[in-house]
Amino acid sequence: SAVISQKPSRDICQRGTSLTIQCQVDSQVTMMFWYRQQPGQSLTLIATANQGSEATYESGFVIDKFPISRPNLTFSTLTVSNMSPEDSSIYLCSVTQGAGGYTFGSGTRLTVV
Amino acid sequence: GENVEQHPSTLSVQEGDSAVIKCTYSDSASNYFPWYKQELGKGPQLIIDIRSNVGEKKDQRIAVTLNKTAKHFSLHITETQPEDSAVYFCAASETGGFKTIFGAGTRLFVKA
């Protein structure tokens, strides 16, 4: 299965600032997925990113808050904009495995102070 | 909307004992049921999955069962070891997995 490198692994940010998370996959993939995992909670899909088109956002998530780039078939970024303490979470990128299921990156642990 | 319920939220067992985690799902169209293990500081890792045309699947010490009529599926870990301690998530989706619903997670503690 694919190997995903995600960075930064963690960050502490001031409220009102933005953070861009990078996700690099070792093989070409059509779709990449961005998830949020709030402290002690399950995984919630933020958006699906296809190369060459705008990302598709899930209910409750908007492009102005979570802009996504997908410049090629191996790379994507998620930006968390105008951050507040409520944005403190783990952010994960993922891709589908050929036989089913997801491969996840190691996550970005974001703390907003 | 679609929902996956997972129980228990926390499970503590003695090393060598078995652990069982149960999930129910609501979407009748779901036909793919993966389980993920998330260790501290890492992303979730797929450990086993089952499709709706199979009732049970086993891989060494872990097994998954599916009752499609009752919309139940379970993870069974036998001969637990301290390294099994982690958070386990069940999930349900249709083939392709583009709309996957995750359970709330079970924190498993295996005491040595």
PDB file of C-alpha atoms in Angstrom:
ATOM      1  CA  SER A   1       0.000   0.000   0.000  1.00  0.00           C
ATOM      2  CA  ALA A   2       0.987   3.655  -0.419  1.00  0.00           C
ATOM      3  CA  VAL A   3       3.274   5.427   2.032  1.00  0.00           C
ATOM      4  CA  ILE A   4       2.186   8.891   3.143  1.00  0.00           C
ATOM      5  CA  SER A   5       4.462  11.572   4.568  1.00  0.00           C
ATOM      6  CA  GLN A   6       2.644  14.322   6.415  1.00  0.00           C
ATOM      7  CA  LYS A   7       4.131  17.446   7.931  1.00  0.00           C
ATOM      8  CA  PRO A   8       4.365  19.145  10.249  1.00  0.00           C
ATOM      9  CA  SER A   9       3.791  16.397  12.781  1.00  0.00           C
ATOM     10  CA  ARG A  10       2.693  18.936  15.387  1.00  0.00           C
ATOM     11  CA  ASP A  11       2.444  22.656  15.855  1.00  0.00           C
ATOM     12  CA  ILE A  12       1.309  25.221  18.381  1.00  0.00           C
ATOM     13  CA  CYS A  13      -0.219  28.273  16.738  1.00  0.00           C
ATOM     14  CA  GLN A  14      -1.606  31.604  17.819  1.00  0.00           C
ATOM     15  CA  ARG A  15      -5.290  32.239  17.284  1.00  0.00           C
ATOM     16  CA  GLY A  16      -6.044  34.203  14.144  1.00  0.00           C
ATOM     17  CA  THR A  17      -3.129  32.739  12.199  1.00  0.00           C
ATOM     18  CA  SER A  18      -3.143  30.021   9.523  1.00  0.00           C
ATOM     19  CA  LEU A  19      -1.315  26.722   9.215  1.00  0.00           C
ATOM     20  CA  THR A  20      -0.690  24.745   6.038  1.00  0.00           C
ATOM     21  CA  ILE A  21      -0.336  20.974   6.324  1.00  0.00           C
ATOM     22  CA  GLN A  22       1.429  19.054   3.583  1.00  0.00           C
ATOM     23  CA  CYS A  23       0.782  15.487   2.472  1.00  0.00           C
ATOM     24  CA  GLN A  24       3.085  13.606   0.089  1.00  0.00           C
ATOM     25  CA  VAL A  25       2.246  10.145  -1.281  1.00  0.00           C
ATOM     26  CA  ASP A  26       4.859   7.811  -2.752  1.00  0.00           C
ATOM     27  CA  SER A  27       2.608   6.849  -5.668  1.00  0.00           C
ATOM     28  CA  GLN A  28       0.099   8.567  -7.912  1.00  0.00           C
ATOM     29  CA  VAL A  29      -3.433   8.551  -6.552  1.00  0.00           C
ATOM     30  CA  THR A  30      -6.629   9.989  -7.962  1.00  0.00           C
ATOM     31  CA  MET A  31      -8.260  11.014  -4.716  1.00  0.00           C
ATOM     32  CA  MET A  32      -6.847  12.228  -1.427  1.00  0.00           C
ATOM     33  CA  PHE A  33      -8.913  12.712   1.695  1.00  0.00           C
ATOM     34  CA  TRP A  34      -8.513  15.079   4.618  1.00  0.00           C
ATOM     35  CA  TYR A  35      -9.884  14.103   8.031  1.00  0.00           C
ATOM     36  CA  ARG A  36     -10.152  15.844  11.385  1.00  0.00           C
ATOM     37  CA  GLN A  37      -9.930  13.972  14.662  1.00  0.00           C
ATOM     38  CA  GLN A  38     -10.882  16.111  17.629  1.00  0.00           C
ATOM     39  CA  PRO A  39      -9.392  15.139  21.008  1.00  0.00           C
ATOM     40  CA  GLY A  40     -10.659  11.718  22.033  1.00  0.00           C
ATOM     41  CA  GLN A  41     -13.085  11.607  19.125  1.00  0.00           C
ATOM     42  CA  SER A  42     -13.574   9.706  15.908  1.00  0.00           C
ATOM     43  CA  LEU A  43     -12.592  10.715  12.399  1.00  0.00           C
ATOM     44  CA  THR A  44     -14.625  13.254  10.460  1.00  0.00           C
ATOM     45  CA  LEU A  45     -14.114  13.770   6.742  1.00  0.00           C
ATOM     46  CA  ILE A  46     -13.348  17.389   5.877  1.00  0.00           C
ATOM     47  CA  ALA A  47     -13.028  17.131   2.105  1.00  0.00           C
ATOM     48  CA  THR A  48     -12.017  15.013  -0.847  1.00  0.00           C
ATOM     49  CA  ALA A  49      -9.304  16.390  -3.120  1.00  0.00           C
ATOM     50  CA  ASN A  50      -9.026  15.458  -6.792  1.00  0.00           C
ATOM     51  CA  GLN A  51      -6.152  16.608  -8.943  1.00  0.00           C
ATOM     52  CA  GLY A  52      -7.115  19.416 -11.280  1.00  0.00           C
ATOM     53  CA  SER A  53     -10.450  20.274  -9.696  1.00  0.00           C
ATOM     54  CA  GLU A  54     -11.797  21.962  -6.610  1.00  0.00           C
ATOM     55  CA  ALA A  55     -12.073  19.901  -3.486  1.00  0.00           C
ATOM     56  CA  THR A  56     -15.454  18.568  -2.405  1.00  0.00           C
ATOM     57  CA  TYR A  57     -16.284  19.617   1.149  1.00  0.00           C
ATOM     58  CA  GLU A  58     -18.469  17.785   3.634  1.00  0.00           C
ATOM     59  CA  SER A  59     -21.301  19.427   5.498  1.00  0.00           C
ATOM     60  CA  GLY A  60     -19.963  21.780   8.139  1.00  0.00           C
ATOM     61  CA  PHE A  61     -16.669  22.494   6.385  1.00  0.00           C
ATOM     62  CA  VAL A  62     -16.116  25.397   3.982  1.00  0.00           C
ATOM     63  CA  ILE A  63     -13.384  26.318   1.554  1.00  0.00           C
ATOM     64  CA  ASP A  64     -12.701  29.691   3.159  1.00  0.00           C
ATOM     65  CA  LYS A  65     -11.811  27.998   6.434  1.00  0.00           C
ATOM     66  CA  PHE A  66     -10.066  24.908   5.012  1.00  0.00           C
ATOM     67  CA  PRO A  67      -8.637  25.708   1.564  1.00  0.00           C
ATOM     68  CA  ILE A  68      -7.112  22.680  -0.138  1.00  0.00           C
ATOM     69  CA  SER A  69      -4.642  22.442  -2.989  1.00  0.00           C
ATOM     70  CA  ARG A  70      -3.999  19.392  -5.166  1.00  0.00           C
ATOM     71  CA  PRO A  71      -1.378  20.429  -7.716  1.00  0.00           C
ATOM     72  CA  ASN A  72      -0.467  16.896  -8.835  1.00  0.00           C
ATOM     73  CA  LEU A  73      -1.266  13.217  -8.249  1.00  0.00           C
ATOM     74  CA  THR A  74       1.135  12.777  -5.316  1.00  0.00           C
ATOM     75  CA  PHE A  75       0.723  15.930  -3.228  1.00  0.00           C
ATOM     76  CA  SER A  76      -1.930  17.935  -1.399  1.00  0.00           C
ATOM     77  CA  THR A  77      -2.096  20.664   1.213  1.00  0.00           C
ATOM     78  CA  LEU A  78      -4.758  21.606   3.734  1.00  0.00           C
ATOM     79  CA  THR A  79      -4.746  25.074   5.285  1.00  0.00           C
ATOM     80  CA  VAL A  80      -6.507  25.795   8.551  1.00  0.00           C
ATOM     81  CA  SER A  81      -7.316  29.508   8.344  1.00  0.00           C
ATOM     82  CA  ASN A  82      -7.983  32.132  10.973  1.00  0.00           C
ATOM     83  CA  MET A  83      -7.551  29.574  13.704  1.00  0.00           C
ATOM     84  CA  SER A  84      -9.360  29.484  17.028  1.00  0.00           C
ATOM     85  CA  PRO A  85      -8.876  27.098  19.976  1.00  0.00           C
ATOM     86  CA  GLU A  86     -11.780  25.020  18.630  1.00  0.00           C
ATOM     87  CA  ASP A  87      -9.557  24.069  15.671  1.00  0.00           C
ATOM     88  CA  SER A  88      -7.198  22.188  17.984  1.00  0.00           C
ATOM     89  CA  SER A  89      -7.309  18.666  16.568  1.00  0.00           C
ATOM     90  CA  ILE A  90      -5.373  16.031  14.731  1.00  0.00           C
ATOM     91  CA  TYR A  91      -5.562  16.503  10.974  1.00  0.00           C
ATOM     92  CA  LEU A  92      -4.987  13.417   8.821  1.00  0.00           C
ATOM     93  CA  CYS A  93      -4.601  12.903   5.108  1.00  0.00           C
ATOM     94  CA  SER A  94      -5.404   9.567   3.557  1.00  0.00           C
ATOM     95  CA  VAL A  95      -5.691   7.658   0.309  1.00  0.00           C
ATOM     96  CA  THR A  96      -7.660   4.555  -0.566  1.00  0.00           C
ATOM     97  CA  GLN A  97      -5.949   1.202  -0.729  1.00  0.00           C
ATOM     98  CA  GLY A  98      -6.426  -0.910  -3.821  1.00  0.00           C
ATOM     99  CA  ALA A  99      -8.201  -3.725  -1.977  1.00  0.00           C
ATOM    100  CA  GLY A 100     -10.286  -1.406   0.159  1.00  0.00           C
ATOM    101  CA  GLY A 101      -9.880   0.779   3.209  1.00  0.00           C
ATOM    102  CA  TYR A 102      -7.625   3.749   3.766  1.00  0.00           C
ATOM    103  CA  THR A 103      -3.948   4.375   4.329  1.00  0.00           C
ATOM    104  CA  PHE A 104      -3.485   7.328   6.667  1.00  0.00           C
ATOM    105  CA  GLY A 105      -0.621   9.699   7.246  1.00  0.00           C
ATOM    106  CA  SER A 106       0.751   9.977  10.766  1.00  0.00           C
ATOM    107  CA  GLY A 107      -1.263  13.131  11.383  1.00  0.00           C
ATOM    108  CA  THR A 108      -0.645  16.745  12.335  1.00  0.00           C
ATOM    109  CA  ARG A 109      -1.362  17.566  15.966  1.00  0.00           C
ATOM    110  CA  LEU A 110      -2.492  21.163  16.072  1.00  0.00           C
ATOM    111  CA  THR A 111      -2.870  23.204  19.243  1.00  0.00           C
ATOM    112  CA  VAL A 112      -4.268  26.713  18.958  1.00  0.00           C
ATOM    113  CA  VAL A 113      -3.568  29.050  21.872  1.00  0.00           C
TER     114      VAL A 113
ATOM    115  CA  GLY B   1     -28.238   9.876   8.279  1.00  0.00           C
ATOM    116  CA  GLU B   2     -25.847   6.962   8.237  1.00  0.00           C
ATOM    117  CA  ASN B   3     -24.455   6.021  11.626  1.00  0.00           C
ATOM    118  CA  VAL B   4     -22.031   3.519  13.125  1.00  0.00           C
ATOM    119  CA  GLU B   5     -22.264   2.832  16.843  1.00  0.00           C
ATOM    120  CA  GLN B   6     -19.323   1.245  18.621  1.00  0.00           C
ATOM    121  CA  HIS B   7     -19.149  -0.349  22.081  1.00  0.00           C
ATOM    122  CA  PRO B   8     -17.551  -0.303  24.530  1.00  0.00           C
ATOM    123  CA  SER B   9     -15.789   3.053  24.564  1.00  0.00           C
ATOM    124  CA  THR B  10     -13.141   1.685  26.920  1.00  0.00           C
ATOM    125  CA  LEU B  11     -12.070  -1.915  27.486  1.00  0.00           C
ATOM    126  CA  SER B  12      -9.501  -3.185  29.945  1.00  0.00           C
ATOM    127  CA  VAL B  13      -8.353  -6.819  29.844  1.00  0.00           C
ATOM    128  CA  GLN B  14      -5.612  -8.901  31.377  1.00  0.00           C
ATOM    129  CA  GLU B  15      -2.806 -10.060  29.120  1.00  0.00           C
ATOM    130  CA  GLY B  16      -3.762 -13.353  27.524  1.00  0.00           C
ATOM    131  CA  ASP B  17      -7.497 -12.738  27.749  1.00  0.00           C
ATOM    132  CA  SER B  18      -9.745 -12.082  24.761  1.00  0.00           C
ATOM    133  CA  ALA B  19     -11.191  -8.702  23.788  1.00  0.00           C
ATOM    134  CA  VAL B  20     -14.373  -8.121  21.806  1.00  0.00           C
ATOM    135  CA  ILE B  21     -15.494  -4.829  20.280  1.00  0.00           C
ATOM    136  CA  LYS B  22     -18.929  -4.522  18.706  1.00  0.00           C
ATOM    137  CA  CYS B  23     -20.370  -2.202  16.084  1.00  0.00           C
ATOM    138  CA  THR B  24     -23.759  -1.670  14.512  1.00  0.00           C
ATOM    139  CA  TYR B  25     -24.496   0.256  11.347  1.00  0.00           C
ATOM    140  CA  SER B  26     -27.616   1.811   9.898  1.00  0.00           C
ATOM    141  CA  ASP B  27     -27.056   2.024   6.124  1.00  0.00           C
ATOM    142  CA  SER B  28     -28.314  -1.124   4.398  1.00  0.00           C
ATOM    143  CA  ALA B  29     -26.145  -0.306   1.388  1.00  0.00           C
ATOM    144  CA  SER B  30     -22.950  -0.755   3.411  1.00  0.00           C
ATOM    145  CA  ASN B  31     -20.992  -3.762   2.212  1.00  0.00           C
ATOM    146  CA  TYR B  32     -17.418  -3.133   3.364  1.00  0.00           C
ATOM    147  CA  PHE B  33     -16.400  -3.111   7.040  1.00  0.00           C
ATOM    148  CA  PRO B  34     -12.784  -2.272   7.956  1.00  0.00           C
ATOM    149  CA  TRP B  35     -11.183  -2.066  11.376  1.00  0.00           C
ATOM    150  CA  TYR B  36      -8.393   0.350  12.228  1.00  0.00           C
ATOM    151  CA  LYS B  37      -5.880   0.430  15.072  1.00  0.00           C
ATOM    152  CA  GLN B  38      -4.513   3.783  16.180  1.00  0.00           C
ATOM    153  CA  GLU B  39      -1.502   3.802  18.454  1.00  0.00           C
ATOM    154  CA  LEU B  40      -0.524   6.885  20.390  1.00  0.00           C
ATOM    155  CA  GLY B  41       0.941   9.559  18.132  1.00  0.00           C
ATOM    156  CA  LYS B  42       0.186   7.704  14.910  1.00  0.00           C
ATOM    157  CA  GLY B  43      -2.476   7.646  12.241  1.00  0.00           C
ATOM    158  CA  PRO B  44      -5.022   4.808  12.094  1.00  0.00           C
ATOM    159  CA  GLN B  45      -3.815   1.597  10.461  1.00  0.00           C
ATOM    160  CA  LEU B  46      -6.068  -0.900   8.700  1.00  0.00           C
ATOM    161  CA  ILE B  47      -5.758  -4.236  10.518  1.00  0.00           C
ATOM    162  CA  ILE B  48      -8.554  -6.356   9.068  1.00  0.00           C
ATOM    163  CA  ASP B  49     -11.670  -5.953   6.970  1.00  0.00           C
ATOM    164  CA  ILE B  50     -14.691  -7.953   5.904  1.00  0.00           C
ATOM    165  CA  ARG B  51     -17.098  -7.731   3.014  1.00  0.00           C
ATOM    166  CA  SER B  52     -20.783  -8.465   3.089  1.00  0.00           C
ATOM    167  CA  ASN B  53     -20.505 -11.768   1.235  1.00  0.00           C
ATOM    168  CA  VAL B  54     -18.480 -13.248   4.100  1.00  0.00           C
ATOM    169  CA  GLY B  55     -19.603 -14.006   7.654  1.00  0.00           C
ATOM    170  CA  GLU B  56     -16.228 -14.324   9.313  1.00  0.00           C
ATOM    171  CA  LYS B  57     -12.582 -13.601   8.588  1.00  0.00           C
ATOM    172  CA  LYS B  58      -9.519 -14.427  10.651  1.00  0.00           C
ATOM    173  CA  ASP B  59      -5.922 -13.267  10.601  1.00  0.00           C
ATOM    174  CA  GLN B  60      -3.766 -14.839  13.301  1.00  0.00           C
ATOM    175  CA  ARG B  61      -5.039 -13.487  16.654  1.00  0.00           C
ATOM    176  CA  ILE B  62      -7.674 -11.170  15.238  1.00  0.00           C
ATOM    177  CA  ALA B  63     -11.000 -12.079  13.677  1.00  0.00           C
ATOM    178  CA  VAL B  64     -14.023 -10.172  12.491  1.00  0.00           C
ATOM    179  CA  THR B  65     -17.598 -11.426  12.257  1.00  0.00           C
ATOM    180  CA  LEU B  66     -20.490  -9.904  10.331  1.00  0.00           C
ATOM    181  CA  ASN B  67     -24.216 -10.371  10.748  1.00  0.00           C
ATOM    182  CA  LYS B  68     -25.654  -8.467   7.815  1.00  0.00           C
ATOM    183  CA  THR B  69     -29.249  -9.206   8.756  1.00  0.00           C
ATOM    184  CA  ALA B  70     -28.810  -7.633  12.171  1.00  0.00           C
ATOM    185  CA  LYS B  71     -26.330  -5.035  10.871  1.00  0.00           C
ATOM    186  CA  HIS B  72     -23.775  -6.050  13.475  1.00  0.00           C
ATOM    187  CA  PHE B  73     -20.067  -6.673  13.133  1.00  0.00           C
ATOM    188  CA  SER B  74     -17.454  -7.410  15.758  1.00  0.00           C
ATOM    189  CA  LEU B  75     -13.690  -7.518  16.249  1.00  0.00           C
ATOM    190  CA  HIS B  76     -12.246 -10.345  18.314  1.00  0.00           C
ATOM    191  CA  ILE B  77      -8.686 -10.296  19.613  1.00  0.00           C
ATOM    192  CA  THR B  78      -7.459 -13.475  21.292  1.00  0.00           C
ATOM    193  CA  GLU B  79      -4.413 -13.955  23.526  1.00  0.00           C
ATOM    194  CA  THR B  80      -4.095 -10.196  23.991  1.00  0.00           C
ATOM    195  CA  GLN B  81      -0.666  -8.672  24.461  1.00  0.00           C
ATOM    196  CA  PRO B  82       0.382  -5.269  25.868  1.00  0.00           C
ATOM    197  CA  GLU B  83       1.191  -4.108  22.337  1.00  0.00           C
ATOM    198  CA  ASP B  84      -2.482  -4.552  21.451  1.00  0.00           C
ATOM    199  CA  SER B  85      -3.188  -1.511  23.633  1.00  0.00           C
ATOM    200  CA  ALA B  86      -4.506   1.192  21.293  1.00  0.00           C
ATOM    201  CA  VAL B  87      -7.694   2.828  20.069  1.00  0.00           C
ATOM    202  CA  TYR B  88      -9.696   0.678  17.654  1.00  0.00           C
ATOM    203  CA  PHE B  89     -12.169   2.114  15.135  1.00  0.00           C
ATOM    204  CA  CYS B  90     -14.754   0.222  13.168  1.00  0.00           C
ATOM    205  CA  ALA B  91     -16.115   1.660   9.934  1.00  0.00           C
ATOM    206  CA  ALA B  92     -18.730   0.964   7.298  1.00  0.00           C
ATOM    207  CA  SER B  93     -18.905   1.965   3.668  1.00  0.00           C
ATOM    208  CA  GLU B  94     -20.103   0.961   0.246  1.00  0.00           C
ATOM    209  CA  THR B  95     -17.690  -0.594  -2.188  1.00  0.00           C
ATOM    210  CA  GLY B  96     -15.042   1.962  -3.078  1.00  0.00           C
ATOM    211  CA  GLY B  97     -15.023   3.446   0.416  1.00  0.00           C
ATOM    212  CA  PHE B  98     -15.552   7.011  -0.714  1.00  0.00           C
ATOM    213  CA  LYS B  99     -18.183   7.570   1.946  1.00  0.00           C
ATOM    214  CA  THR B 100     -16.887   5.851   5.039  1.00  0.00           C
ATOM    215  CA  ILE B 101     -18.560   6.258   8.411  1.00  0.00           C
ATOM    216  CA  PHE B 102     -16.354   5.613  11.435  1.00  0.00           C
ATOM    217  CA  GLY B 103     -17.387   4.464  14.871  1.00  0.00           C
ATOM    218  CA  ALA B 104     -16.476   6.521  17.914  1.00  0.00           C
ATOM    219  CA  GLY B 105     -13.556   4.277  18.851  1.00  0.00           C
ATOM    220  CA  THR B 106     -12.692   1.840  21.641  1.00  0.00           C
ATOM    221  CA  ARG B 107      -9.690   2.444  23.857  1.00  0.00           C
ATOM    222  CA  LEU B 108      -8.249  -0.981  24.690  1.00  0.00           C
ATOM    223  CA  PHE B 109      -5.887  -1.418  27.636  1.00  0.00           C
ATOM    224  CA  VAL B 110      -4.070  -4.725  27.993  1.00  0.00           C
ATOM    225  CA  LYS B 111      -2.599  -5.109  31.472  1.00  0.00           C
ATOM    226  CA  ALA B 112       0.583  -7.126  31.809  1.00  0.00           C
TER     227      ALA B 112
END
